Amino acid sequence: MAPVNADHQLLLDSINHILADVFQVMAQTQNYDSGGRPSREALAQDLQSLDTTLLAMHRTAAETLATGPGIPEPLFRYVENGRNPDIYTREFVELVRRMNQVTRGKTRAFAAFRDVLAHEMDTAMPELRDDVRRVVAATGGPGPAPPALLMATTGGPTSDTNAGPSAGAAGASGGGGGAGVGTASGQ
């Protein structure tokens, strides 16, 4: 079990004080004498003490929760239903791994699209060459490259790389097919 830190111990002490005050109020109400003045004052004093202790515990709990480790709500429900938290951790790690793989695939697809689009803009509008290179460099790309080279580096078909310069242009316009990367004219 993890060691108990000072904040946690303070919270436990506060709970112990609250329980003691509740028992004191319970004893006062059982022995309450409606006609006797000392009973009324003692009960009122015990209720005020309970109120002060509850307020202090509420403040301590809020501070402890703000600085303590965050435990996800689904984990609480998982354990309350009698399931093993280690299984929850394993399932969570598998889910994060899957999500990371999907995100990585999307990132690579967008990077390949960025490079193909930059190349197409570079060849179609040479007057924007400097702007295209600046945008590609700002987004982490190497710069516009021929689509045939991109297909070879992204895992697409590499038959266009040996066919010469005209095959690269055909691949960019949609004639060569690819791994889902193309221009608007090819789709």
CSV table of C-alpha atoms in Angstrom, one decimal:
chain,number,residue,atom,x,y,z
A,1,MET,CA,0.0,0.0,0.0
A,2,ALA,CA,1.2,3.5,-0.8
A,3,PRO,CA,2.6,5.6,2.1
A,4,VAL,CA,0.1,8.0,3.7
A,5,ASN,CA,1.1,11.7,3.1
A,6,ALA,CA,0.5,14.6,5.4
A,7,ASP,CA,-2.6,15.8,3.6
A,8,HIS,CA,-4.2,12.4,3.7
A,9,GLN,CA,-3.4,12.1,7.4
A,10,LEU,CA,-4.9,15.5,8.0
A,11,LEU,CA,-8.1,14.4,6.2
A,12,LEU,CA,-8.3,11.2,8.3
A,13,ASP,CA,-7.8,13.2,11.5
A,14,SER,CA,-10.6,15.5,10.4
A,15,ILE,CA,-12.9,12.6,9.8
A,16,ASN,CA,-12.1,11.2,13.3
A,17,HIS,CA,-13.0,14.6,14.8
A,18,ILE,CA,-16.3,14.6,12.9
A,19,LEU,CA,-17.2,11.1,14.2
A,20,ALA,CA,-16.4,12.1,17.7
A,21,ASP,CA,-18.6,15.2,17.4
A,22,VAL,CA,-21.4,13.2,15.9
A,23,PHE,CA,-21.2,10.7,18.8
A,24,GLN,CA,-21.2,13.7,21.3
A,25,VAL,CA,-24.3,15.2,19.6
A,26,MET,CA,-26.0,11.8,19.7
A,27,ALA,CA,-25.2,11.4,23.4
A,28,GLN,CA,-26.5,14.9,24.1
A,29,THR,CA,-29.8,14.3,22.2
A,30,GLN,CA,-30.4,11.0,24.1
A,31,ASN,CA,-29.9,12.8,27.4
A,32,TYR,CA,-31.7,16.0,26.4
A,33,ASP,CA,-33.9,17.5,29.1
A,34,SER,CA,-36.2,20.1,27.5
A,35,GLY,CA,-36.7,21.8,30.8
A,36,GLY,CA,-33.1,22.0,31.8
A,37,ARG,CA,-31.0,24.9,30.7
A,38,PRO,CA,-27.6,23.2,30.7
A,39,SER,CA,-28.8,20.5,28.3
A,40,ARG,CA,-29.8,23.1,25.7
A,41,GLU,CA,-26.6,25.0,25.9
A,42,ALA,CA,-24.5,21.9,25.8
A,43,LEU,CA,-26.4,20.6,22.7
A,44,ALA,CA,-26.1,23.9,20.9
A,45,GLN,CA,-22.3,24.0,21.7
A,46,ASP,CA,-21.9,20.5,20.4
A,47,LEU,CA,-23.8,21.3,17.2
A,48,GLN,CA,-21.6,24.4,16.6
A,49,SER,CA,-18.5,22.3,17.1
A,50,LEU,CA,-19.8,19.7,14.6
A,51,ASP,CA,-20.5,22.5,12.1
A,52,THR,CA,-17.0,23.9,12.5
A,53,THR,CA,-15.4,20.5,12.1
A,54,LEU,CA,-17.5,19.7,9.0
A,55,LEU,CA,-16.5,23.0,7.4
A,56,ALA,CA,-12.8,22.4,8.2
A,57,MET,CA,-13.0,18.9,6.7
A,58,HIS,CA,-14.7,20.3,3.6
A,59,ARG,CA,-11.8,22.8,3.1
A,60,THR,CA,-9.2,20.1,3.7
A,61,ALA,CA,-10.8,17.7,1.3
A,62,ALA,CA,-11.0,20.3,-1.4
A,63,GLU,CA,-7.3,21.2,-1.0
A,64,THR,CA,-6.3,17.5,-0.9
A,65,LEU,CA,-8.2,16.7,-4.0
A,66,ALA,CA,-6.7,19.7,-5.8
A,67,THR,CA,-3.1,18.6,-5.0
A,68,GLY,CA,-3.5,14.8,-4.9
A,69,PRO,CA,-3.3,12.4,-7.7
A,70,GLY,CA,-6.3,12.4,-10.0
A,71,ILE,CA,-8.1,9.0,-10.1
A,72,PRO,CA,-10.4,8.7,-13.0
A,73,GLU,CA,-14.1,8.2,-12.3
A,74,PRO,CA,-14.3,5.1,-14.5
A,75,LEU,CA,-11.7,3.4,-12.4
A,76,PHE,CA,-13.8,4.1,-9.3
A,77,ARG,CA,-16.8,2.5,-10.9
A,78,TYR,CA,-14.7,-0.4,-12.2
A,79,VAL,CA,-13.4,-1.2,-8.6
A,80,GLU,CA,-16.9,-0.6,-7.1
A,81,ASN,CA,-18.3,-3.3,-9.4
A,82,GLY,CA,-15.7,-5.8,-8.0
A,83,ARG,CA,-13.4,-5.8,-11.0
A,84,ASN,CA,-9.6,-5.9,-10.9
A,85,PRO,CA,-7.9,-2.5,-11.4
A,86,ASP,CA,-5.0,-4.2,-13.2
A,87,ILE,CA,-7.4,-5.3,-15.9
A,88,TYR,CA,-8.7,-1.7,-16.2
A,89,THR,CA,-5.1,-0.5,-16.5
A,90,ARG,CA,-4.3,-3.1,-19.2
A,91,GLU,CA,-7.4,-2.2,-21.2
A,92,PHE,CA,-6.7,1.5,-20.9
A,93,VAL,CA,-3.1,1.0,-22.2
A,94,GLU,CA,-4.4,-1.0,-25.1
A,95,LEU,CA,-7.0,1.7,-25.9
A,96,VAL,CA,-4.3,4.4,-25.8
A,97,ARG,CA,-2.0,2.3,-28.0
A,98,ARG,CA,-4.8,1.9,-30.6
A,99,MET,CA,-5.6,5.6,-30.5
A,100,ASN,CA,-1.9,6.5,-31.0
A,101,GLN,CA,-1.7,4.2,-34.0
A,102,VAL,CA,-4.7,5.8,-35.6
A,103,THR,CA,-3.3,9.3,-34.9
A,104,ARG,CA,0.1,8.3,-36.3
A,105,GLY,CA,-1.5,7.0,-39.5
A,106,LYS,CA,-3.5,10.2,-39.9
A,107,THR,CA,-0.4,12.3,-39.2
A,108,ARG,CA,1.5,10.5,-41.9
A,109,ALA,CA,-1.4,10.7,-44.4
A,110,PHE,CA,-1.7,14.5,-43.8
A,111,ALA,CA,2.1,14.9,-44.2
A,112,ALA,CA,2.1,12.9,-47.5
A,113,PHE,CA,-0.9,15.0,-48.7
A,114,ARG,CA,0.9,18.2,-47.7
A,115,ASP,CA,4.0,17.1,-49.7
A,116,VAL,CA,2.0,16.1,-52.8
A,117,LEU,CA,-0.1,19.3,-52.7
A,118,ALA,CA,3.1,21.3,-52.3
A,119,HIS,CA,4.6,19.6,-55.4
A,120,GLU,CA,1.5,20.1,-57.4
A,121,MET,CA,1.3,23.8,-56.5
A,122,ASP,CA,5.0,24.2,-57.1
A,123,THR,CA,4.7,22.8,-60.7
A,124,ALA,CA,1.3,24.5,-61.5
A,125,MET,CA,2.1,27.9,-60.0
A,126,PRO,CA,5.9,28.6,-60.1
A,127,GLU,CA,5.3,32.2,-58.9
A,128,LEU,CA,4.2,30.8,-55.5
A,129,ARG,CA,7.3,28.5,-55.1
A,130,ASP,CA,8.8,30.6,-52.2
A,131,ASP,CA,5.5,30.7,-50.4
A,132,VAL,CA,4.9,27.0,-50.8
A,133,ARG,CA,8.4,26.2,-49.5
A,134,ARG,CA,7.9,28.5,-46.6
A,135,VAL,CA,4.6,26.9,-45.6
A,136,VAL,CA,5.9,23.3,-46.0
A,137,ALA,CA,9.0,24.2,-43.9
A,138,ALA,CA,6.7,25.8,-41.3
A,139,THR,CA,4.6,22.6,-41.0
A,140,GLY,CA,7.6,20.3,-40.6
A,141,GLY,CA,7.9,19.1,-44.2
A,142,PRO,CA,11.1,18.5,-46.2
A,143,GLY,CA,9.8,20.6,-49.2
A,144,PRO,CA,8.0,19.7,-52.4
A,145,ALA,CA,9.2,16.4,-53.8
A,146,PRO,CA,8.1,14.5,-56.9
A,147,PRO,CA,5.1,12.3,-56.2
A,148,ALA,CA,7.0,9.2,-57.3
A,149,LEU,CA,9.6,9.8,-54.6
A,150,LEU,CA,6.8,10.3,-52.1
A,151,MET,CA,5.1,7.1,-53.1
A,152,ALA,CA,8.4,5.2,-52.5
A,153,THR,CA,8.9,6.7,-49.1
A,154,THR,CA,5.3,6.4,-47.8
A,155,GLY,CA,4.9,2.7,-48.8
A,156,GLY,CA,2.9,3.2,-52.0
A,157,PRO,CA,3.7,1.6,-55.3
A,158,THR,CA,7.2,2.1,-56.4
A,159,SER,CA,6.8,1.1,-60.1
A,160,ASP,CA,6.7,4.8,-61.1
A,161,THR,CA,10.2,5.5,-59.7
A,162,ASN,CA,11.9,3.5,-62.5
A,163,ALA,CA,9.7,4.6,-65.3
A,164,GLY,CA,11.3,8.1,-65.8
A,165,PRO,CA,10.0,11.7,-65.4
A,166,SER,CA,6.8,11.3,-67.4
A,167,ALA,CA,5.6,8.4,-65.1
A,168,GLY,CA,5.9,10.7,-62.1
A,169,ALA,CA,3.6,13.3,-63.7
A,170,ALA,CA,1.2,10.6,-64.6
A,171,GLY,CA,1.2,9.3,-61.0
A,172,ALA,CA,0.4,12.7,-59.7
A,173,SER,CA,-2.5,13.2,-62.0
A,174,GLY,CA,-4.1,10.0,-60.8
A,175,GLY,CA,-3.0,7.6,-63.6
A,176,GLY,CA,-0.6,5.6,-61.4
A,177,GLY,CA,-2.8,4.9,-58.4
A,178,GLY,CA,-1.4,5.1,-55.0
A,179,ALA,CA,-1.9,4.5,-51.3
A,180,GLY,CA,-4.8,6.9,-51.0
A,181,VAL,CA,-2.7,10.0,-51.8
A,182,GLY,CA,-3.5,12.0,-54.9
A,183,THR,CA,-4.9,15.3,-56.1
A,184,ALA,CA,-8.4,16.4,-56.7
A,185,SER,CA,-8.1,15.8,-60.4
A,186,GLY,CA,-7.2,12.1,-59.8
A,187,GLN,CA,-10.2,11.3,-57.6
